[in-house]
Coordinates of C-alpha atoms in Angstrom, one line a residue:
X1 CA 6.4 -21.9 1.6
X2 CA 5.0 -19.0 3.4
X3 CA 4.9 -15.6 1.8
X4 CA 7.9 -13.2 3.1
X5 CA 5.6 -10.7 3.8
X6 CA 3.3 -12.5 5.7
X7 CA 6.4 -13.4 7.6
X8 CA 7.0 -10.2 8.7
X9 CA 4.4 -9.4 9.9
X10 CA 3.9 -12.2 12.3
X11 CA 7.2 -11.0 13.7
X12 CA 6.2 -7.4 14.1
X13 CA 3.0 -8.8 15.4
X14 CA 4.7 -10.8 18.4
X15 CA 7.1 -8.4 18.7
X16 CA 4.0 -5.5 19.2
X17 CA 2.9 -7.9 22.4
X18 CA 5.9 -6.7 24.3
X19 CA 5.7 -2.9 23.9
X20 CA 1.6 -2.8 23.9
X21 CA 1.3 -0.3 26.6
X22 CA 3.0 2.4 24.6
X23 CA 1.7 1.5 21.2
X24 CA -1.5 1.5 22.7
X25 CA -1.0 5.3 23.9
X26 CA -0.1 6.9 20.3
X27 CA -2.8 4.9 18.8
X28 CA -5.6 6.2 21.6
X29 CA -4.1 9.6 20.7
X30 CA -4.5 9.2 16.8
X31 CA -7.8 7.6 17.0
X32 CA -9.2 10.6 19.7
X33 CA -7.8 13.2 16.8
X34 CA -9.2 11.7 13.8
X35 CA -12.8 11.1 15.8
X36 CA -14.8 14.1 15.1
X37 CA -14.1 16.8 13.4
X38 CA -13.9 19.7 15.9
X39 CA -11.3 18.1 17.7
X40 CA -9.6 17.8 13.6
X41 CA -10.2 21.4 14.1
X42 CA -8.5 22.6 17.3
X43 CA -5.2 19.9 16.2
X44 CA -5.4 21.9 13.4
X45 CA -5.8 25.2 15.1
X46 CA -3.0 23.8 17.2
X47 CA -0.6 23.5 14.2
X48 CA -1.1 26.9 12.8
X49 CA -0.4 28.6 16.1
X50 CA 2.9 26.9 16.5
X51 CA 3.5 27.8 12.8
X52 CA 3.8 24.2 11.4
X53 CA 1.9 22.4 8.5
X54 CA -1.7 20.7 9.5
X55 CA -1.1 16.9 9.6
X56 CA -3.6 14.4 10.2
X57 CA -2.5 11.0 11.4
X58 CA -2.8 8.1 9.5
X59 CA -4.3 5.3 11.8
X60 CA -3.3 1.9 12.0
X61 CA -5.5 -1.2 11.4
X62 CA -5.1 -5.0 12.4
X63 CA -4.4 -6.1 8.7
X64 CA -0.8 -5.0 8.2
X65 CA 2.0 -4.3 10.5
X66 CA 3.4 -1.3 8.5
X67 CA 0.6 0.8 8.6
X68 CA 1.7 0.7 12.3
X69 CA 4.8 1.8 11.1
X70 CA 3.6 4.4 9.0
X71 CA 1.7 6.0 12.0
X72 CA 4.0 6.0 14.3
X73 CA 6.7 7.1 12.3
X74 CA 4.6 10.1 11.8
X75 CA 3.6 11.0 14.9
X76 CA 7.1 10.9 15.4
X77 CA 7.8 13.5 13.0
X78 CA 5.5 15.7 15.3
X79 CA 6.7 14.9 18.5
X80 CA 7.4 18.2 19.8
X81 CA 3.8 19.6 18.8
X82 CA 1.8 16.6 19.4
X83 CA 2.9 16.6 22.6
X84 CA 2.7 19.7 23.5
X85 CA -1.0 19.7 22.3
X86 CA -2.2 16.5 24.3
X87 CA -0.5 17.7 27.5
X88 CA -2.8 21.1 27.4
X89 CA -5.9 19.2 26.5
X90 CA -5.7 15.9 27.9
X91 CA -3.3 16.8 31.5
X92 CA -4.4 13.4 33.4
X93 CA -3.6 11.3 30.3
X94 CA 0.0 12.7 29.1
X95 CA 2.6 11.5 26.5
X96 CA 5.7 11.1 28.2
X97 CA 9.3 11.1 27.7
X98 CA 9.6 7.0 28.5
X99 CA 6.2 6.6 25.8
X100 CA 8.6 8.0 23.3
X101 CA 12.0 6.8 23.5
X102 CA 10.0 3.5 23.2
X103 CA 8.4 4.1 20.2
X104 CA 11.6 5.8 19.1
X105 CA 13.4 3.0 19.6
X106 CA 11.0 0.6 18.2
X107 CA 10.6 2.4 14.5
X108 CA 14.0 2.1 14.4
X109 CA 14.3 -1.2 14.5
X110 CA 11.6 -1.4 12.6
X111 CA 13.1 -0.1 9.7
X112 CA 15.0 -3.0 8.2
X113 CA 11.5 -4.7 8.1
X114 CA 9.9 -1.6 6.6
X115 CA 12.3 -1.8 3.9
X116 CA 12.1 -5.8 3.3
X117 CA 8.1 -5.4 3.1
X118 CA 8.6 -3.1 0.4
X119 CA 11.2 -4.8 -1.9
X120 CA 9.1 -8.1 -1.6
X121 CA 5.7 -6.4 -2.0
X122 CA 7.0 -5.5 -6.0
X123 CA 4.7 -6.7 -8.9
X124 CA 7.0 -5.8 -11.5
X125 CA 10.1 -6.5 -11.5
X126 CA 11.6 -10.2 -10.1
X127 CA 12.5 -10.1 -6.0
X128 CA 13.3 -13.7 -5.2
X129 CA 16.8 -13.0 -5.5
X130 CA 17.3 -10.2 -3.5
X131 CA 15.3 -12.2 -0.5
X132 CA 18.6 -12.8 1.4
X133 CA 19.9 -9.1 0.7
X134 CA 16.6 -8.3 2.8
X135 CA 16.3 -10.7 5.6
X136 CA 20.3 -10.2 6.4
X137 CA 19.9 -6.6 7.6
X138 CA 17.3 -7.9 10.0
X139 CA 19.4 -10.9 11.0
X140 CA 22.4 -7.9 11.8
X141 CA 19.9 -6.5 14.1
X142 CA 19.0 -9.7 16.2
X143 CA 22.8 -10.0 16.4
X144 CA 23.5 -6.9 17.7
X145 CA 20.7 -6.1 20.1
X146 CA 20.0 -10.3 21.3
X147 CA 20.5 -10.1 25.1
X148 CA 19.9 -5.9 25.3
X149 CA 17.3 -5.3 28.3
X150 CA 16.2 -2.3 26.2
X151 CA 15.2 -4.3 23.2
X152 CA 14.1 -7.1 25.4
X153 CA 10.4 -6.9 26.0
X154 CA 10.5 -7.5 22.1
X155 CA 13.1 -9.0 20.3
X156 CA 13.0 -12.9 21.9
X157 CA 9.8 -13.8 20.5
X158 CA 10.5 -11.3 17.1
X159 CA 13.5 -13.8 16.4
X160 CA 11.6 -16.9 17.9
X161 CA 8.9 -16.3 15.1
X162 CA 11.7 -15.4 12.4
X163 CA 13.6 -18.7 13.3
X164 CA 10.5 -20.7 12.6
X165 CA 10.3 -19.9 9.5
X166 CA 13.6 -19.2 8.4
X167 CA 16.4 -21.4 10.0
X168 CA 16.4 -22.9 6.7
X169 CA 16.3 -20.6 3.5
X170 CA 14.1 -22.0 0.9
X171 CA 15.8 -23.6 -2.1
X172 CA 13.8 -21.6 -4.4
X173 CA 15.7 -18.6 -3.2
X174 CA 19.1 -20.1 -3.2
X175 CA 18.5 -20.8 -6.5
X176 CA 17.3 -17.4 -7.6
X177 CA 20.6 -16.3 -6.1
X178 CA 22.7 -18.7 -8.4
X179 CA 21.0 -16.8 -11.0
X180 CA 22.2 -14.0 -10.6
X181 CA 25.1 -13.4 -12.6
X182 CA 27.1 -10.8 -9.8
X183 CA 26.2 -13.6 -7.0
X184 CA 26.2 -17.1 -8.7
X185 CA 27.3 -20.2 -6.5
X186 CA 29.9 -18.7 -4.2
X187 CA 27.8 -15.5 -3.9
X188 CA 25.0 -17.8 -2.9
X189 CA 26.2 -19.8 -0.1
X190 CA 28.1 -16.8 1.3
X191 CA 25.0 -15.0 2.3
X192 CA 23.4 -18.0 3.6
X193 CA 26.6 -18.3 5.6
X194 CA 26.3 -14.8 7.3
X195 CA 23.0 -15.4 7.4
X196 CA 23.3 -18.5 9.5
X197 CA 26.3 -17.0 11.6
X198 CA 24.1 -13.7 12.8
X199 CA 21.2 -15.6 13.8
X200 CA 23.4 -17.7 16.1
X201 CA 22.6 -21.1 14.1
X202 CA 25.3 -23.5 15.1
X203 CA 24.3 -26.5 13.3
X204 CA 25.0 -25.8 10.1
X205 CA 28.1 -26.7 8.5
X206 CA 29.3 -24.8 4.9
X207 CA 31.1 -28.0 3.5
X208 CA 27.9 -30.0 3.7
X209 CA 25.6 -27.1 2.7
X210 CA 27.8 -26.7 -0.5
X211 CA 27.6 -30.5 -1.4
X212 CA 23.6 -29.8 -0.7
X213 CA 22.9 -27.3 -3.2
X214 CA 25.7 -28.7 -5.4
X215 CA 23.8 -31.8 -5.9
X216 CA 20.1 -29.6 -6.0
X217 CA 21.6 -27.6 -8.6
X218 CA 22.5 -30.6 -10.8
X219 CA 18.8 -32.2 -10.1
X220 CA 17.1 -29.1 -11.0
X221 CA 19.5 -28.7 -14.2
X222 CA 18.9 -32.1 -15.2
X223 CA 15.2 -32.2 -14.6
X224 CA 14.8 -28.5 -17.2
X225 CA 17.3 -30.3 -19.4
X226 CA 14.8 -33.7 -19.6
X227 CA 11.6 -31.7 -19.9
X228 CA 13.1 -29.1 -22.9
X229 CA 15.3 -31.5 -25.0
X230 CA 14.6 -29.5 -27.5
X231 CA 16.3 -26.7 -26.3
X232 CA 20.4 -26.7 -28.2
X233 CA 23.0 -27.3 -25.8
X234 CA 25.9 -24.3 -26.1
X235 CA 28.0 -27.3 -28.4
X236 CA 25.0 -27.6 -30.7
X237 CA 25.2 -26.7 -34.3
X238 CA 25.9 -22.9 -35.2
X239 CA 22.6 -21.1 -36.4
X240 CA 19.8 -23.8 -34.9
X241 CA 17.1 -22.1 -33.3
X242 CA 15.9 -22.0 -29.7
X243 CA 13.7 -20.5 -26.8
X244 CA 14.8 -20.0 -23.2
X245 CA 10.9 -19.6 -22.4
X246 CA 9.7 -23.2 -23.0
X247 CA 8.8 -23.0 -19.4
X248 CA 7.1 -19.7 -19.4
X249 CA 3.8 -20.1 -17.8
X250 CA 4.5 -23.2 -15.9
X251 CA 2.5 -23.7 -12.6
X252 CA 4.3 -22.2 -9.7
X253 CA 3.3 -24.3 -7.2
X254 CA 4.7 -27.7 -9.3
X255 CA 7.9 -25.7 -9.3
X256 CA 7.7 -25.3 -5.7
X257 CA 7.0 -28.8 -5.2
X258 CA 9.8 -29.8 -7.5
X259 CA 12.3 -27.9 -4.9
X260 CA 10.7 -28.4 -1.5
X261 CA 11.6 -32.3 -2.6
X262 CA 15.0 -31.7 -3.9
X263 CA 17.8 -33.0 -0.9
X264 CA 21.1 -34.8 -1.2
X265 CA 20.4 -38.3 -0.4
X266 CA 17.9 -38.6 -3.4
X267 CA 19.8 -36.2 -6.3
X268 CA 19.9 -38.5 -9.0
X269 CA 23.3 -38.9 -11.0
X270 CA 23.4 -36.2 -14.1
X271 CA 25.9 -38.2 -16.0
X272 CA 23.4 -40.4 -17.8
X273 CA 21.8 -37.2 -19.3
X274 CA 23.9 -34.4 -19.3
X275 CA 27.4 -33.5 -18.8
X276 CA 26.5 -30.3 -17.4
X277 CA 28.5 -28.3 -19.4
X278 CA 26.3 -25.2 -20.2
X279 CA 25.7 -25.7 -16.1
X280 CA 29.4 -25.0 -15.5
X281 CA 29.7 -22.4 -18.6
X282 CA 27.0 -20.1 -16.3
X283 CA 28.7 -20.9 -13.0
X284 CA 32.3 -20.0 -14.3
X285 CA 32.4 -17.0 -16.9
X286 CA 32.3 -14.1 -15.3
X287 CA 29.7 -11.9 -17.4
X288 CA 30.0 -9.4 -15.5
X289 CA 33.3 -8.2 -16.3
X290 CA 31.9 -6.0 -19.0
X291 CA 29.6 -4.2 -16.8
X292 CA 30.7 -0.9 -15.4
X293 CA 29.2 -1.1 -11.0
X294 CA 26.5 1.4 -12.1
X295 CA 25.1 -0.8 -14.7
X296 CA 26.0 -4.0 -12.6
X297 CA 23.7 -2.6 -9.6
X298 CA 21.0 -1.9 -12.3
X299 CA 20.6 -5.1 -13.9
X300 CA 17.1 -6.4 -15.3
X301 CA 17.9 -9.5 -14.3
X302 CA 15.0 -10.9 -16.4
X303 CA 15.8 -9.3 -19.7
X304 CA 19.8 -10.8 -19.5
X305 CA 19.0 -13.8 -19.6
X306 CA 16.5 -13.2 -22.6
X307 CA 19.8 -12.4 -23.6
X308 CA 21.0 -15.8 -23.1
X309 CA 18.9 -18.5 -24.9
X310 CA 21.1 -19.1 -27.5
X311 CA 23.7 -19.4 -25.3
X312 CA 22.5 -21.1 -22.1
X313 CA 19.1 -22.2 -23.2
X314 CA 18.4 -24.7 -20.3
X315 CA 19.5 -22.0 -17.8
X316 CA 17.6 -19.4 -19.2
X317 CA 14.3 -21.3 -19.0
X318 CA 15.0 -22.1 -15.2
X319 CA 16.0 -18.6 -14.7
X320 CA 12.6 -17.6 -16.2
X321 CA 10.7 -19.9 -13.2
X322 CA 13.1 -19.1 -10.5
X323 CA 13.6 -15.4 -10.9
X324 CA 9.6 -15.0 -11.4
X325 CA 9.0 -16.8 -8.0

């Protein structure tokens, strides 16, 4: 499974190809400024006769998309003065009005992306399970502008590159959805759902998907449930002790394994093992009834279901992996 960021930016990156002749402009113009320092000097000269604060541009480099962003969302903030600057100087070379609405335009779109990189690129707090919550902003923007000649020197092969990794969602963020008490199972498959219906996927069919994660679910649950039987069930005697974290520290990549296998043709039975009843406990209280929308929206998500080892031990120690991812 490819890292979400990485993703990203290979979209942004093919997307770049179809608007080069612009980008190319505002990053001749940031690299000529940042050159040498007298030209630093008469920018900066520049900026003080108009009255405005000295910026220097940040400039973009070929490792990550959004310090593309990050310039031209500057020089965007300058527009009126850094145009007016390179027209006086530079007359045979000018910025022009089509040169920005581009850009404009593009750093627009760009935004949604801007704010996915940023929400997956977090170290410490979990992300996996607002992965959907991400991507769907993007996916209303493909929908929206698919077939626009303004947007079309771009957006085809941004969305080619998106659909190649991404028709399918990962497992291992369904299941980060499911646990999440304010999504759980419904919550889960009805963001895949939207998902699927903005980015025009017509093969996918909501009865099947539910039987498919149904039955991934129950395999998941039942392989925790093998591998910690010594974790108390929510029947098991009153007082007994028990540890959600028996899986703390397990190797992520055999986790990952464990789900890129998982489909329904080979979910195994759960009956001769478990009757799934902590399983269906999670799925069908509703803990957040007790939550005012303030605290709900605020939710350590990690730390509730610390919460719940005694209580759902087997789900706690897969919520420990999943919501880790």
């Amino acid at each position: 499974m490819r890292c979400a960021c990485h993703v990203l930016n290979l979209c942004v990156k093919d997307g770049l190809e179809g608007l080069k002749q612009y980008h190319e402009q505002f990053k001749h113009v940031v690299l000529h400024l940042n050159s040498c320092k007298w030209r630093r000097q008469e920018w900066r000269n520049y900026c003080k006769s108009e009255g405005v604060k000295y910026r220097k541009f940040p400039l973009e480099n070929n490792t990550r998309w959004n310090s593309m962003y990050i310039m031209l969302s500057a020089c965007i903030e300058y527009k009126e003065h850094l145009t007016g600057f390179w027209n006086s100087v530079y007359p045979d070379n000018p910025l022009l009005d089509t040169h920005w609405n581009n850009m404009e335009m593009y750093v627009d779109f760009l935004c949604a992306f801007m704010d996915a990189t940023k929400s997956f690129s977090h170290v410490y707090k979990t992300t996996s399970p607002y992965f959907l919550a991400n991507i769907i902003p993007i996916a209303q923007l493909f929908d929206k502008y698919r077939g626009v000649e303004s947007h079309s020197g771009f957006l085809p092969k941004m969305e080619k590159k998106f659909l190649k990794y991404w028709t399918d969602i990962p497992y291992i963020y369904v299941f980060a959805i499911i646990l999440d008490p304010r999504w759980k199972f419904d919550g889960a498959i009805s963001l895949v759902t939207i998902y699927k219906q903005l980015m025009n996927i017509t093969n996918f069919n909501v009865d099947s998907y539910k039987d498919e994660i149904r039955y991934a679910s129950f395999t998941v649950f039942n392989h925790y449930e093998c591998l910690n039987g010594s974790l108390n069930r929510p029947s098991s005697r009153a007082g007994a002790s028990s540890s959600g974290g028996a899986f703390a520290g397990a190797a992520l990549n055999k986790l990952k394994g464990l789900v890129s296998q998982l489909r329904p043709d080979v979910a195994q039975s759960t009956s001769a093992t478990s009757d799934l009843a902590e399983y269906h406990m999670y799925i069908n209280y509703d803990y957040m009834r007790s939550f005012s929308e303030d605290e709900a929206n605020v939710l350590d998500l990690l730390g509730w279901w610390r919460g719940q080892r005694r209580q759902l031990p087997v789900m706690s120690a897969m919520a420990q992996d999943f919501l880790s991812a």
